[in-house]
Every structure is written in C-alpha cells, then in structure tokens.
C-alpha cells in the first residue's frame, strides 16, 4: 500500500515508518521538522520504499494514498505550550487537511488523539465513554482542546461524507528516539540520571501516569488501522501499569545505577493527577494489548540514551 505518515520524522512516527517499510509498504513521511528530526529517519534515506517530504500539515495535502496516519503535532507540554496557537491550528487544520485528502482518495485515515482528551480525570481507569475534565482556557487547552476538536472533525467528516476514519487515544508513550530535550518525564529522568544531574520532580511526585513502550504503540496503531471498517474508535492505546513519578524516578535511578539526587519543582498548572487506560475495547475489538513491562522498556530506552550521549560527547 501507499501510506502517508504525517509527523513521520517524530518519535512515534519514525518507528511507525520503520514497521510499515519492513512490511513492504511505500511510505511517505511528511513533517515540517518542528519537533522531529531528519535523523530519526536517516536510516531509511536510501530505501526505495521510503520518501521524506518537508511540509506543513496546515497546508493543503496532495498525493495518492491507501492509508493516512495523522501524527503531526508537537506532543510534549513545553513544546506544545511554546506556541499554543500553532498547536491548536496544527490539530484543527491538520485534521481537516488529512480528512479532505482521505475523502479524495477514498482511503482510511487514522488520527493520533490522546489521553489528554480526558484532562484531569475524575475516574480511573479511563474508558472511552468518559467525557473528560478539561480546563478549556488553561495552558494545556491548546493541545487538549485541539485534539478534542480534531476528534470532532473526524466524526463529522465521517457522518457528512462517509470518510473512513479511525481514532486512537494514545496514552504516554516512550522509547528510543525521544528527543533528549523535549521535556517529557521519561526522557528528562533518564538523561538527568545518566548525566548525574538531579531528577526534576514536579509537585510532590505522587501524580501517576501509565507508560507504553513505543513498539507496543506502533503495533496498536497498525491494528486499529487494519481493523474492521466499522471500528472507528475512539480506542484507548496504552499500558495499564500505573506509576507515580516518584516510583518512575526510583526505577530510573536503579536501572541507570545513578547516584543523582532528586529535586522538587512546582507542579505545572492543570497537570493531571492520574492517568490509566481502560483497554477493554482495544482487547476485544483489536485483539491487542501491550507486551513490554516498564522495567524492560526503560532498560532499552536507557541503552539508547546512553549511546546517544556517548556519541555526542
Ligand atoms: P513528536 O513531537 O516526536 O512528533 C510529532 C511530529 O510532528 C514531529 O516530527 C514534528 O516535527 C511534526 N509536526 C509538528 N507540527 C507539524 C505540522 N504543522 N506539520 C507537519 N509536521 C508537524 O511527538 P510524538 O510523541 O512522536 O507524537 C506523535 C503524535 O502522537 C502526536 O500527534 C501526539 O499528539 C500523539 N501522542 C503522543 C503521545 C506520546 O506519549 N508520545 C501521547 C498521546 C498522543
Ligand atoms: N514531570 C516531572 N518531571 C519532569 C517532567 C515531567 O515530574 O522533568 C511530570 C509532569 O508534571 C507530569 C508527568 O511527569 O505529571 C508526565 O509528564 P509528561 O510531560 O511526560 O507528560 P504528560 O503530562 O503530558 O502526561
């Protein structure tokens, strides 16, 4: 198949491109390199099944495709908050442009939505039926509401035009190729531990997240894309293991054998207190569940960052 991956030079997008190329598909990664990097797809450069196009998903899109994965959007809080209007517009215009392209091609289009649509949730775990608790004018709103609007556009396009949509709600995902400076907790803690700098815990570190290893996530996204036509989503994809940031810090320190200390910094506004996916739908409709435990995924990610830091040094 001819497959377009927007955000294909990003962390998750580049792993998705790898798997699709391995399966023999003709893959186009479209990315404006806002938070991604050509380095993430440099190993695919000479592969005849792969092409990279530097473009913005906010501009009209062209081309003949059988599948479109829409991953283009800054994902780490510091990055998506740096230019919040850009983030909102990427979510909204990007969604409209991939939907229009999918409609013209009569092809499937998958939206990378997020657990952030649940905001700071009042219930745990979060099933897809939970409508969320989002502050519509806080500093996370550009991303949370942008992604909620994108979901709304996906379903309206489907209802109005019969566009063949799939919507995944991605929970915190980590692994090799995260940008060491992108500010998310797993990359921050690992890089800090490896460099012997104090681990920066926001708030008292009791807030929880559920971390999914990137290979599991890519498998989930591909299963959703190839699922029965009537499976539209939204479907949660993530890992049910729930850890406080204090627990995460202690695992990272143990696995890196680092003697780094920890320091407590103010909790950012609207930081969700808890997050854990209900994976019932993913299990029943996709036959998918995550397979990589946090410790194993952390080991692989630590190896990646250790090699990257050594090379940079
Ligand atoms: P990332 O920042 O590494 O990748 C996003 C990519 O999109 C980058 O390569 C960036 O340059 C590109 N991009 C940004 N704006 C663009 C635009 N206007 N036009 C073209 N390209 C643009 O982040 P990621 O973690 O790989 O996230 C990928 C997708 O998955 C995002 O849509 C994100 O919202 C979603 N998601 C990720 C997580 C996670 O934990 N990694 C969780 C929930 C949802
Ligand atoms: N966090 C932290 N230290 C850091 C970076 C993040 O304690 O150096 C916390 C952050 O406040 C949040 C959790 O870790 O509670 C996850 O943050 P991340 O930015 O990775 O993702 P998100 O908040 O979008 O789930």
Coordinates of C-alpha atoms and ligand atoms in Angstrom, one line a residue:
X1 CA 0.0 0.0 0.0
X2 CA 1.0 3.7 -0.4
X3 CA 0.9 5.1 3.1
X4 CA 1.3 8.7 4.3
X5 CA 2.6 9.3 7.8
X6 CA 2.3 12.9 8.9
X7 CA 4.7 13.7 11.7
X8 CA 6.8 10.8 10.3
X9 CA 10.1 12.3 11.5
X10 CA 8.9 12.5 15.1
X11 CA 9.4 9.9 17.8
X12 CA 6.4 7.7 17.3
X13 CA 6.0 8.5 13.6
X14 CA 9.6 7.3 12.7
X15 CA 9.0 4.0 14.4
X16 CA 5.7 3.6 12.5
X17 CA 7.5 4.3 9.3
X18 CA 10.1 1.6 10.1
X19 CA 7.4 -1.0 10.7
X20 CA 5.5 -0.1 7.6
X21 CA 8.6 -0.1 5.4
X22 CA 9.5 -3.5 6.9
X23 CA 6.1 -4.8 5.8
X24 CA 6.8 -3.7 2.2
X25 CA 4.6 -0.6 2.0
X26 CA 5.5 2.5 0.1
X27 CA 5.8 5.1 2.8
X28 CA 5.8 8.9 2.7
X29 CA 6.8 10.7 5.9
X30 CA 5.5 14.3 5.8
X31 CA 6.9 16.5 8.5
X32 CA 7.9 20.2 9.0
X33 CA 10.6 19.3 11.5
X34 CA 9.1 21.5 14.2
X35 CA 9.9 19.0 16.9
X36 CA 11.0 16.0 14.9
X37 CA 14.4 15.4 13.1
X38 CA 15.7 14.1 9.8
X39 CA 18.0 12.0 12.0
X40 CA 15.0 9.9 13.1
X41 CA 14.5 8.6 9.5
X42 CA 18.1 9.0 8.3
X43 CA 18.5 5.2 8.2
X44 CA 15.6 5.0 5.7
X45 CA 17.0 7.6 3.3
X46 CA 18.2 5.2 0.6
X47 CA 15.3 2.8 0.9
X48 CA 13.3 2.8 -2.3
X49 CA 10.1 2.2 -0.2
X50 CA 10.6 5.5 1.7
X51 CA 10.5 9.2 0.9
X52 CA 10.6 12.2 3.2
X53 CA 8.6 15.3 2.3
X54 CA 9.3 18.5 4.3
X55 CA 5.8 20.2 4.5
X56 CA 3.3 21.6 7.0
X57 CA 0.1 19.6 7.6
X58 CA -1.7 23.0 7.9
X59 CA -1.3 23.4 4.1
X60 CA -3.5 21.5 1.6
X61 CA -2.2 18.0 1.0
X62 CA -1.9 16.1 -2.2
X63 CA -1.0 12.6 -3.4
X64 CA -2.4 9.1 -3.9
X65 CA -2.6 7.0 -0.8
X66 CA -4.3 3.9 0.6
X67 CA -3.7 4.8 4.2
X68 CA -3.0 8.1 6.1
X69 CA -1.7 8.2 9.7
X70 CA -2.0 11.7 11.1
X71 CA 0.6 12.1 13.8
X72 CA 1.8 15.7 13.1
X73 CA 1.6 17.7 16.2
X74 CA 4.0 18.8 19.0
X75 CA 3.4 16.3 21.8
X76 CA 5.5 17.4 24.9
X77 CA 3.9 20.0 27.1
X78 CA 6.9 22.5 26.8
X79 CA 6.8 22.2 23.1
X80 CA 3.0 22.4 22.6
X81 CA 2.8 25.3 25.1
X82 CA 5.7 27.3 23.4
X83 CA 3.3 28.4 20.6
X84 CA -0.2 27.4 21.7
X85 CA -2.0 28.9 18.7
X86 CA 0.3 27.0 16.3
X87 CA -0.6 23.8 18.3
X88 CA -4.3 24.4 18.1
X89 CA -4.1 25.2 14.4
X90 CA -2.0 22.2 13.6
X91 CA -4.6 20.0 15.4
X92 CA -7.5 21.6 13.5
X93 CA -6.2 22.5 10.1
X94 CA -4.1 19.3 10.1
X95 CA -7.2 17.2 10.8
X96 CA -9.2 18.9 8.1
X97 CA -6.4 18.5 5.5
X98 CA -5.8 14.8 6.1
X99 CA -9.6 14.2 6.1
X100 CA -10.0 16.0 2.8
X101 CA -7.2 14.0 1.3
X102 CA -8.6 10.7 2.7
X103 CA -12.0 11.6 1.2
X104 CA -10.5 12.3 -2.2
X105 CA -8.6 9.1 -2.1
X106 CA -11.4 7.1 -0.5
X107 CA -8.8 5.7 1.9
X108 CA -8.6 5.2 5.6
X109 CA -7.3 7.9 7.8
X110 CA -6.2 7.4 11.4
X111 CA -6.0 10.3 14.0
X112 CA -3.4 10.2 16.7
X113 CA -5.6 11.5 19.5
X114 CA -4.5 11.5 23.1
X115 CA -5.4 10.6 26.7
X116 CA -5.3 14.3 27.2
X117 CA -8.8 14.5 26.0
X118 CA -9.7 13.2 29.5
X119 CA -8.0 16.2 31.0
X120 CA -7.5 15.7 34.8
X121 CA -9.8 12.7 35.1
X122 CA -12.2 12.1 38.0
X123 CA -12.4 8.4 37.3
X124 CA -9.7 5.8 36.9
X125 CA -9.0 3.9 34.8
X126 CA -10.4 6.0 31.9
X127 CA -12.8 4.2 29.5
X128 CA -13.5 5.8 26.1
X129 CA -17.0 6.6 27.3
X130 CA -15.6 9.1 29.9
X131 CA -16.1 12.6 28.6
X132 CA -13.2 14.1 30.4
X133 CA -12.4 17.1 32.7
X134 CA -10.5 19.6 30.6
X135 CA -9.9 23.2 31.5
X136 CA -10.8 25.0 28.2
X137 CA -8.7 28.1 28.8
X138 CA -5.7 26.7 30.7
X139 CA -2.1 26.3 29.4
X140 CA -2.8 22.7 28.3
X141 CA -6.0 23.6 26.4
X142 CA -4.3 24.3 23.1
X143 CA -3.4 20.6 22.9
X144 CA -6.3 19.0 24.8
X145 CA -9.0 21.1 23.1
X146 CA -7.1 20.9 19.8
X147 CA -7.1 17.1 19.9
X148 CA -10.8 17.1 21.1
X149 CA -11.7 19.4 18.1
X150 CA -9.8 17.1 15.8
X151 CA -11.8 14.1 17.1
X152 CA -15.0 16.1 16.5
X153 CA -13.9 16.9 12.9
X154 CA -13.1 13.3 12.2
X155 CA -16.5 12.1 13.3
X156 CA -18.3 14.9 11.5
X157 CA -16.4 14.2 8.3
X158 CA -17.4 10.5 8.7
X159 CA -21.1 11.4 9.3
X160 CA -21.2 14.1 6.5
X161 CA -19.0 12.4 3.8
X162 CA -18.6 8.8 4.8
X163 CA -14.8 9.4 5.3
X164 CA -13.2 6.2 6.5
X165 CA -11.9 7.2 9.9
X166 CA -10.1 5.6 12.8
X167 CA -9.3 7.4 16.1
X168 CA -6.7 6.2 18.6
X169 CA -6.4 7.8 22.0
X170 CA -2.7 7.4 22.8
X171 CA -1.5 7.3 26.4
X172 CA 2.0 8.3 27.5
X173 CA 4.4 6.5 25.1
X174 CA 8.2 6.3 25.5
X175 CA 11.2 4.7 23.9
X176 CA 14.3 5.3 21.8
X177 CA 14.3 8.4 19.6
X178 CA 12.6 10.6 22.1
X179 CA 14.2 14.0 21.9
X180 CA 16.5 14.3 24.9
X181 CA 15.4 17.9 25.3
X182 CA 11.7 17.6 24.6
X183 CA 10.8 17.9 28.3
X184 CA 8.8 14.7 28.8
X185 CA 9.3 12.9 32.0
X186 CA 10.8 9.6 30.8
X187 CA 13.5 11.3 28.7
X188 CA 14.1 14.0 31.3
X189 CA 14.7 11.5 34.1
X190 CA 16.9 9.2 32.0
X191 CA 19.1 12.0 30.7
X192 CA 19.4 13.6 34.1
X193 CA 20.3 10.2 35.7
X194 CA 22.9 9.4 33.1
X195 CA 24.4 12.9 33.4
X196 CA 24.4 12.7 37.2
X197 CA 22.1 15.8 37.4
X198 CA 19.2 15.9 39.9
X199 CA 16.0 14.4 38.7
X200 CA 13.3 17.1 38.4
X201 CA 10.1 16.0 40.1
X202 CA 7.2 18.4 39.6
X203 CA 4.9 18.8 42.6
X204 CA 5.2 16.1 45.2
X205 CA 5.7 13.3 42.6
X206 CA 2.5 11.5 43.6
X207 CA 0.8 12.1 40.3
X208 CA 0.5 9.0 38.2
X209 CA 1.0 8.0 34.5
X210 CA 0.8 4.7 32.6
X211 CA 3.7 4.3 30.2
X212 CA 3.5 2.4 27.0
X213 CA 6.7 1.2 25.1
X214 CA 6.8 2.6 21.5
X215 CA 6.8 -0.9 19.8
X216 CA 3.6 -1.8 21.5
X217 CA 2.1 1.5 20.5
X218 CA 3.0 1.1 16.8
X219 CA 1.5 -2.4 16.8
X220 CA -1.7 -1.0 18.3
X221 CA -1.9 1.9 15.8
X222 CA -1.4 -0.6 12.9
X223 CA -4.0 -3.0 14.2
X224 CA -6.5 -0.2 14.5
X225 CA -5.8 1.0 11.0
X226 CA -6.4 -2.5 9.6
X227 CA -9.4 -3.3 11.8
X228 CA -12.9 -3.9 10.5
X229 CA -14.3 -1.0 8.6
X230 CA -17.0 -0.3 11.3
X231 CA -14.3 0.1 14.1
X232 CA -14.0 3.9 14.1
X233 CA -12.9 4.4 17.7
X234 CA -12.1 6.3 19.7
X235 CA -10.0 3.5 21.2
X236 CA -7.5 3.8 24.1
X237 CA -4.0 2.5 23.4
X238 CA -1.5 2.4 26.2
X239 CA -0.3 0.3 29.1
X240 CA -2.3 -0.4 32.3
X241 CA 0.7 -0.3 34.6
X242 CA 0.2 2.9 36.7
X243 CA 3.2 4.5 38.4
X244 CA 3.7 7.7 40.4
X245 CA 6.5 10.0 39.2
X246 CA 8.4 9.1 42.5
X247 CA 8.2 5.4 41.5
X248 CA 9.4 6.2 38.0
X249 CA 12.3 8.3 39.3
X250 CA 13.4 5.5 41.6
X251 CA 13.2 2.9 38.8
X252 CA 15.3 5.1 36.5
X253 CA 17.9 5.7 39.3
X254 CA 18.1 2.0 40.0
X255 CA 18.4 0.9 36.3
X256 CA 21.0 3.5 35.5
X257 CA 22.9 2.8 38.7
X258 CA 23.0 6.6 39.1
X259 CA 23.7 8.4 42.3
X260 CA 21.9 11.5 41.1
X261 CA 19.6 13.2 43.7
X262 CA 16.1 14.4 43.2
X263 CA 14.7 17.9 43.4
X264 CA 11.1 19.1 43.7
X265 CA 9.9 21.8 41.4
X266 CA 6.4 23.5 41.2
X267 CA 3.7 21.4 39.7
X268 CA 2.6 23.0 36.3
X269 CA -0.9 24.3 36.0
X270 CA -3.6 21.7 35.3
X271 CA -1.1 18.8 35.5
X272 CA -3.4 15.7 35.6
X273 CA -3.2 13.8 38.9
X274 CA -3.8 10.4 37.5
X275 CA -3.9 8.6 34.2
X276 CA -4.5 4.9 33.3
X277 CA -6.2 3.5 30.3
X278 CA -9.1 1.1 30.3
X279 CA -8.1 -1.3 27.5
X280 CA -11.2 -3.4 27.2
X281 CA -12.1 -2.1 23.8
X282 CA -8.6 -2.5 22.4
X283 CA -8.5 -6.1 23.6
X284 CA -11.9 -7.0 22.3
X285 CA -12.0 -5.1 19.0
X286 CA -8.3 -5.2 18.0
X287 CA -7.1 -8.3 19.8
X288 CA -4.3 -6.0 21.0
X289 CA -2.6 -5.5 24.4
X290 CA 0.8 -4.2 25.4
X291 CA 3.6 -6.7 26.0
X292 CA 6.6 -4.7 27.2
X293 CA 6.8 -4.1 31.0
X294 CA 8.0 -0.7 32.2
X295 CA 11.3 -2.0 33.5
X296 CA 12.1 -3.7 30.2
X297 CA 11.1 -0.7 28.1
X298 CA 13.1 1.6 30.4
X299 CA 16.2 -0.6 30.0
X300 CA 16.0 -0.4 26.2
X301 CA 15.4 3.4 26.4
X302 CA 18.3 3.9 28.8
X303 CA 20.6 2.0 26.4
X304 CA 19.5 4.3 23.6
X305 CA 20.1 7.5 25.5
X306 CA 23.5 6.2 26.9
X307 CA 24.7 5.5 23.4
X308 CA 23.4 8.8 22.1
X309 CA 25.0 10.8 24.9
X310 CA 28.3 8.9 24.5
X311 CA 28.3 9.8 20.7
X312 CA 27.5 13.4 21.4
X313 CA 30.4 13.6 23.9
Ligands
LIG1 P1 7.0 14.3 18.3 O1 7.0 15.7 18.7 O2 8.2 13.5 18.4 O3 6.4 14.1 16.8 C1 5.5 15.0 16.3 C2 6.0 15.2 14.8 O4 5.0 16.1 14.2 C3 7.3 16.0 14.8 O5 8.2 15.3 13.9 C4 7.0 17.4 14.3 O6 8.1 18.0 13.6 C5 5.8 17.1 13.5 N1 4.9 18.3 13.3 C6 4.5 19.2 14.3 N2 3.7 20.1 13.7 C7 3.6 19.8 12.4 C8 3.0 20.4 11.3 N3 2.2 21.5 11.5 N4 3.1 19.9 10.1 C9 3.9 18.8 9.9 N5 4.6 18.2 10.9 C10 4.4 18.7 12.1 O7 5.8 13.6 19.2 P2 5.4 12.1 19.3 O8 5.5 11.7 20.7 O9 6.0 11.2 18.3 O10 3.8 12.2 19.0 C11 3.3 11.8 17.8 C12 1.7 12.0 17.8 O11 1.2 11.2 18.8 C13 1.3 13.4 18.1 O12 0.2 13.7 17.4 C14 0.9 13.3 19.6 O13 -0.1 14.3 19.9 C15 0.4 11.9 19.7 N6 0.5 11.4 21.1 C16 1.8 11.1 21.5 C17 1.9 10.6 22.9 C18 3.2 10.2 23.5 O14 3.2 10.0 24.7 N7 4.3 10.1 22.7 C19 0.7 10.6 23.7 C20 -0.5 11.0 23.1 C21 -0.6 11.4 21.8
LIG2 N1 7.2 15.6 35.2 C1 8.1 15.6 36.2 N2 9.4 16.0 35.9 C2 9.8 16.3 34.6 C3 8.9 16.2 33.6 C4 7.6 15.9 33.9 O1 7.8 15.3 37.3 O2 11.0 16.6 34.4 C5 5.8 15.1 35.5 C6 4.7 16.0 34.9 O3 4.4 17.1 35.8 C7 3.6 15.1 34.7 C8 4.3 13.7 34.4 O4 5.6 13.9 34.8 O5 2.9 14.9 36.0 C9 4.3 13.4 33.0 O6 4.7 14.5 32.2 P1 5.0 14.4 30.7 O7 5.4 15.8 30.3 O8 5.9 13.4 30.3 O9 3.6 14.1 30.0 P2 2.0 14.5 30.3 O10 2.0 15.5 31.4 O11 1.6 15.1 29.0 O12 1.4 13.2 30.6

